[in-house]
CSV table of C-alpha atoms and ligand atoms in Angstrom, one decimal:
chain,number,residue,atom,x,y,z
P,503,MET,CA,0.0,0.0,0.0
P,504,ILE,CA,1.3,3.5,-0.9
P,505,GLN,CA,1.6,5.7,2.1
P,506,THR,CA,-0.1,9.1,1.9
P,507,THR,CA,-0.2,12.2,4.1
P,508,ALA,CA,-3.3,13.7,5.7
P,509,THR,CA,-3.7,15.9,2.6
P,510,GLY,CA,-3.6,12.8,0.3
P,511,GLY,CA,-0.2,13.6,-1.2
P,512,PRO,CA,2.9,11.4,-1.0
P,513,PRO,CA,4.9,11.6,2.2
P,514,PRO,CA,7.9,13.9,2.3
P,515,GLN,CA,11.3,12.5,1.3
P,516,SER,CA,13.9,11.8,3.9
P,517,GLY,CA,16.7,14.3,4.5
P,518,GLY,CA,19.1,11.4,4.3
P,519,PRO,CA,20.8,9.1,6.8
P,520,VAL,CA,22.3,10.4,10.0
P,521,ASP,CA,24.9,9.0,12.5
P,522,GLN,CA,23.5,6.6,15.1
P,523,ALA,CA,25.1,8.7,17.8
P,524,PHE,CA,23.0,11.7,16.7
P,525,ILE,CA,19.8,9.7,17.2
P,526,ASP,CA,21.1,8.2,20.4
P,527,ASP,CA,21.7,11.8,21.8
P,528,LEU,CA,18.0,12.6,21.1
P,529,VAL,CA,16.9,9.4,23.0
P,530,LEU,CA,19.2,10.2,25.9
P,531,ALA,CA,18.0,13.8,26.0
P,532,SER,CA,14.4,12.5,26.5
P,533,HIS,CA,15.6,10.2,29.2
P,534,ILE,CA,17.6,13.0,30.9
P,535,LEU,CA,14.6,15.4,30.8
P,536,ALA,CA,12.4,12.7,32.3
P,537,GLU,CA,15.0,12.0,35.1
P,538,GLN,CA,15.3,15.7,35.8
P,539,GLY,CA,11.5,16.1,36.3
P,540,VAL,CA,11.2,18.4,33.3
P,541,LEU,CA,9.2,15.8,31.1
P,542,ASP,CA,6.7,13.5,32.8
P,543,GLY,CA,4.5,11.1,30.9
P,544,TYR,CA,4.0,13.9,28.4
P,545,GLY,CA,6.2,16.5,26.6
P,546,HIS,CA,8.9,15.9,24.0
P,547,CYS,CA,12.1,17.1,22.5
P,548,SER,CA,13.3,17.2,18.9
P,549,VAL,CA,16.4,17.9,16.8
P,550,ARG,CA,16.7,19.4,13.3
P,551,HIS,CA,18.1,17.1,10.7
P,552,PRO,CA,21.9,17.9,10.6
P,553,HIS,CA,22.0,17.7,6.8
P,554,ALA,CA,18.5,19.0,5.8
P,555,LYS,CA,17.3,22.2,7.4
P,556,ASP,CA,13.7,21.3,6.4
P,557,ARG,CA,13.5,18.1,8.3
P,558,TYR,CA,13.5,17.2,12.0
P,559,PHE,CA,13.4,14.2,14.3
P,560,LEU,CA,11.0,13.5,17.1
P,561,SER,CA,9.9,10.3,18.8
P,562,ALA,CA,6.6,8.5,18.2
P,563,SER,CA,3.9,9.4,20.8
P,564,LEU,CA,5.4,7.7,23.9
P,565,SER,CA,6.5,8.8,27.3
P,566,PRO,CA,9.9,10.3,27.1
P,567,ALA,CA,11.4,7.9,29.7
P,568,VAL,CA,10.7,4.8,27.6
P,569,ILE,CA,11.6,5.8,24.0
P,570,ALA,CA,14.3,4.0,22.1
P,571,ALA,CA,16.1,4.8,18.9
P,572,SER,CA,13.6,2.8,16.9
P,573,ASP,CA,10.8,5.2,18.0
P,574,ILE,CA,12.5,8.2,16.4
P,575,MET,CA,10.6,9.5,13.4
P,576,GLU,CA,11.5,12.1,10.8
P,577,TYR,CA,9.2,15.0,9.8
P,578,ASP,CA,9.1,17.9,7.4
P,579,LEU,CA,8.5,21.4,8.8
P,580,ASP,CA,4.7,21.0,8.3
P,581,SER,CA,5.1,18.1,10.7
P,582,ALA,CA,4.1,15.5,8.1
P,583,PRO,CA,5.9,12.1,8.7
P,584,VAL,CA,8.5,10.8,6.3
P,585,ASP,CA,7.8,7.1,7.2
P,586,GLN,CA,5.1,6.7,9.7
P,587,ARG,CA,4.8,2.9,9.6
P,588,GLY,CA,1.7,3.0,11.8
P,589,ARG,CA,3.4,4.7,14.6
P,590,LYS,CA,1.3,7.1,16.7
P,591,MET,CA,2.4,10.8,16.4
P,592,PHE,CA,2.5,13.5,19.1
P,593,LEU,CA,-0.6,15.8,18.7
P,594,GLU,CA,1.6,18.8,19.5
P,595,ARG,CA,4.4,18.0,17.0
P,596,PHE,CA,3.5,21.3,15.2
P,597,ILE,CA,5.3,23.2,18.0
P,598,HIS,CA,8.6,21.8,16.6
P,599,GLY,CA,8.0,22.3,12.9
P,600,GLU,CA,6.9,25.8,13.2
P,601,ILE,CA,9.7,26.9,15.5
P,602,TYR,CA,12.2,25.4,13.1
P,603,LYS,CA,10.6,27.4,10.3
P,604,ALA,CA,10.7,30.6,12.3
P,605,ARG,CA,14.2,30.2,13.8
P,606,PRO,CA,16.8,29.0,11.3
P,607,GLU,CA,19.5,29.0,14.0
P,608,VAL,CA,17.5,26.8,16.3
P,609,ASN,CA,18.4,23.1,16.0
P,610,ALA,CA,16.7,21.6,19.1
P,611,VAL,CA,13.3,22.2,20.8
P,612,VAL,CA,12.0,20.9,24.2
P,613,HIS,CA,8.3,21.2,25.0
P,614,SER,CA,7.5,20.4,28.6
P,615,HIS,CA,4.8,20.7,31.2
P,616,SER,CA,7.4,21.1,34.0
P,617,PRO,CA,5.3,21.8,37.1
P,618,THR,CA,7.2,24.7,38.8
P,619,VAL,CA,7.2,26.8,35.6
P,620,ILE,CA,3.4,26.6,35.0
P,621,PRO,CA,2.4,29.0,37.9
P,622,PHE,CA,4.5,31.7,36.2
P,623,SER,CA,2.4,31.2,33.0
P,624,VAL,CA,-0.9,32.1,34.8
P,625,SER,CA,0.4,34.7,37.2
P,626,THR,CA,1.3,38.4,36.8
P,627,VAL,CA,4.7,37.6,38.5
P,628,PRO,CA,7.2,37.4,35.7
P,629,LEU,CA,9.8,34.6,35.5
P,630,GLN,CA,13.2,36.3,35.9
P,631,PRO,CA,16.8,35.0,36.2
P,632,ILE,CA,17.6,34.5,39.8
P,633,CYS,CA,21.0,32.9,39.5
P,634,HIS,CA,23.9,32.8,37.1
P,635,MET,CA,22.9,29.4,35.7
P,636,SER,CA,19.7,30.8,34.2
P,637,ALA,CA,21.1,34.0,32.7
P,638,PHE,CA,19.4,33.0,29.4
P,639,LEU,CA,16.1,34.1,31.0
P,640,GLY,CA,17.3,37.7,31.1
P,641,GLY,CA,15.5,40.3,29.0
P,642,GLY,CA,12.1,38.8,29.7
P,643,VAL,CA,10.3,35.5,29.1
P,644,PRO,CA,7.4,35.8,26.7
P,645,ASN,CA,4.1,34.0,27.6
P,646,PHE,CA,2.0,32.5,24.7
P,647,GLU,CA,-1.7,33.2,25.3
P,648,ILE,CA,-3.5,30.7,23.2
P,649,HIS,CA,-6.8,32.4,23.7
P,650,ASP,CA,-5.5,35.4,21.7
P,651,ALA,CA,-4.8,33.0,18.8
P,652,ALA,CA,-7.9,30.8,18.8
P,653,GLN,CA,-10.2,31.7,21.8
P,654,ILE,CA,-11.5,28.6,23.4
P,655,THR,CA,-9.3,25.5,22.9
P,656,ASP,CA,-8.1,22.6,24.9
P,657,LEU,CA,-4.7,24.5,25.1
P,658,LEU,CA,-2.9,22.0,23.0
P,659,ILE,CA,-0.9,23.0,19.9
P,660,ARG,CA,-2.9,20.8,17.5
P,661,ASP,CA,-2.1,22.4,14.1
P,662,ASN,CA,0.4,24.5,12.2
P,663,TYR,CA,-1.6,27.7,12.8
P,664,LEU,CA,-1.2,27.3,16.6
P,665,GLY,CA,2.4,26.2,16.2
P,666,ARG,CA,3.1,29.4,14.2
P,667,SER,CA,1.3,31.5,16.8
P,668,LEU,CA,3.5,30.0,19.5
P,669,ALA,CA,6.6,30.5,17.4
P,670,HIS,CA,5.6,34.2,17.0
P,671,SER,CA,5.3,34.6,20.7
P,672,LEU,CA,8.7,32.9,21.3
P,673,GLY,CA,10.2,35.5,18.9
P,674,ARG,CA,14.0,35.8,19.4
P,675,TYR,CA,13.9,34.4,22.9
P,676,ASP,CA,15.2,31.1,24.2
P,677,VAL,CA,12.2,30.2,26.3
P,678,CYS,CA,8.5,30.9,26.0
P,679,LEU,CA,5.8,30.1,28.6
P,680,MET,CA,2.5,28.7,27.4
P,681,ARG,CA,-0.3,29.9,29.6
P,682,GLY,CA,-1.9,27.1,31.7
P,683,HIS,CA,0.1,24.5,29.8
P,684,GLY,CA,3.9,24.6,30.0
P,685,SER,CA,6.8,26.0,28.0
P,686,VAL,CA,9.2,25.6,25.2
P,687,ALA,CA,13.0,25.9,25.4
P,688,VAL,CA,15.2,26.1,22.3
P,689,GLY,CA,18.9,26.0,21.5
P,690,ALA,CA,21.4,25.8,18.7
P,691,ASP,CA,22.0,22.1,19.7
P,692,ILE,CA,20.3,19.5,21.8
P,693,MET,CA,22.7,20.0,24.7
P,694,THR,CA,21.8,23.7,25.0
P,695,ALA,CA,18.1,23.1,24.6
P,696,VAL,CA,18.2,20.5,27.4
P,697,TYR,CA,20.3,22.7,29.6
P,698,ARG,CA,17.8,25.6,29.2
P,699,ALA,CA,14.8,23.3,29.8
P,700,VAL,CA,16.3,22.0,33.0
P,701,TYR,CA,17.4,25.4,34.4
P,702,THR,CA,14.1,27.0,33.5
P,703,GLU,CA,12.5,24.6,35.9
P,704,VAL,CA,15.3,25.1,38.5
P,705,ASN,CA,15.0,28.9,38.2
P,706,ALA,CA,11.2,28.7,38.7
P,707,ARG,CA,11.7,26.6,41.8
P,708,LEU,CA,14.3,29.0,43.3
P,709,GLN,CA,12.2,32.0,42.4
P,710,ALA,CA,9.2,30.6,44.2
P,711,GLN,CA,11.3,29.8,47.2
P,712,ALA,CA,12.7,33.4,47.2
P,713,ILE,CA,9.1,34.8,47.0
P,714,ALA,CA,8.2,32.6,49.9
P,715,LEU,CA,10.9,34.1,52.0
P,716,GLY,CA,9.3,37.5,51.6
P,717,GLY,CA,11.2,40.7,51.2
P,718,GLN,CA,12.8,42.1,48.1
P,719,ILE,CA,14.3,39.9,45.5
P,720,ARG,CA,17.4,41.0,43.7
P,721,PHE,CA,17.4,39.3,40.3
P,722,LEU,CA,20.4,39.3,37.9
P,723,ALA,CA,20.9,42.8,36.5
P,724,GLN,CA,20.9,43.4,32.8
P,725,GLY,CA,24.7,43.9,32.7
P,726,GLU,CA,25.1,40.6,34.6
P,727,TYR,CA,23.0,38.3,32.5
P,728,GLU,CA,24.3,39.9,29.3
P,729,LEU,CA,27.9,39.3,30.4
P,730,ILE,CA,27.2,35.7,31.3
P,731,GLU,CA,25.3,35.0,28.1
P,732,ASN,CA,28.0,36.6,25.9
P,733,ARG,CA,30.7,34.5,27.4
P,734,THR,CA,32.2,32.1,25.0
P,735,ASP,CA,33.4,29.6,27.6
P,736,LYS,CA,30.0,28.5,28.9
P,737,ASN,CA,30.5,24.8,29.8
P,738,TYR,CA,27.2,23.1,29.0
P,739,GLU,CA,29.3,20.0,28.2
P,740,ARG,CA,29.9,19.3,31.8
P,741,PRO,CA,26.3,18.7,33.0
P,742,TRP,CA,25.4,17.1,29.6
P,743,ARG,CA,28.0,14.4,30.0
P,744,MET,CA,27.0,13.7,33.6
P,745,TRP,CA,23.3,13.6,32.7
P,746,LYS,CA,24.1,11.2,29.9
P,747,GLU,CA,26.1,8.9,32.1
P,748,ARG,CA,23.3,8.8,34.6
P,749,VAL,CA,20.6,7.6,32.2
P,750,ARG,CA,22.7,5.4,29.9
P,751,LYS,CA,21.6,1.8,30.1
P,752,PRO,CA,24.4,-0.7,31.2
W,2213,LIG,ZN1,1.9,20.2,25.8
């Protein structure tokens, strides 16, 4: 039987083979994000195809902690699958395709419902960088209000229009909250996107703790977060290697 897309056309062509280590890193990223409490039974992370800017990889619709390399699927930027083979797809895959369209320099996307971040998506209290590890939150964190895009919804990004609306809210930032739902974190590579997703959750926890203490909170000043973010010796490799070792199966 010839496979067709939802629109009846042939499926998109593959962007070509990639190294097994590249796919393994995507699998490990999902396991890391589950272990860190950023992804639970839901949420997902993706990477852009390293040799084809208009393709990306994302697992079939499974909990991030249990995915294996054989669950990784390839999509075009409209989020049509190259080779579905009956596998169930994430309803919210359009988040990834539309961000890759809007942000050519972004090569990895994490979408999570990490629990400490969500209160900041429904509150007037802005998420702000509270320590040097989360300087990437400096300059403001946008909040996607889905009601502005489509009024009453189930809050899920179920199509390309909603994905495009979310990508518009993300703009040039590294993280975007999604009101009453979760957040997205992006990066030039999967290591950076995972780091940002983990430390967005950490920052939200620390900020809530600082608020609970009462008194004034002194967040990173503009000069501080800009200095940290402009450093060329940021060592994301150190936690990335540790996280990978922790989740690697013997
Ligand atoms: Zn979601």
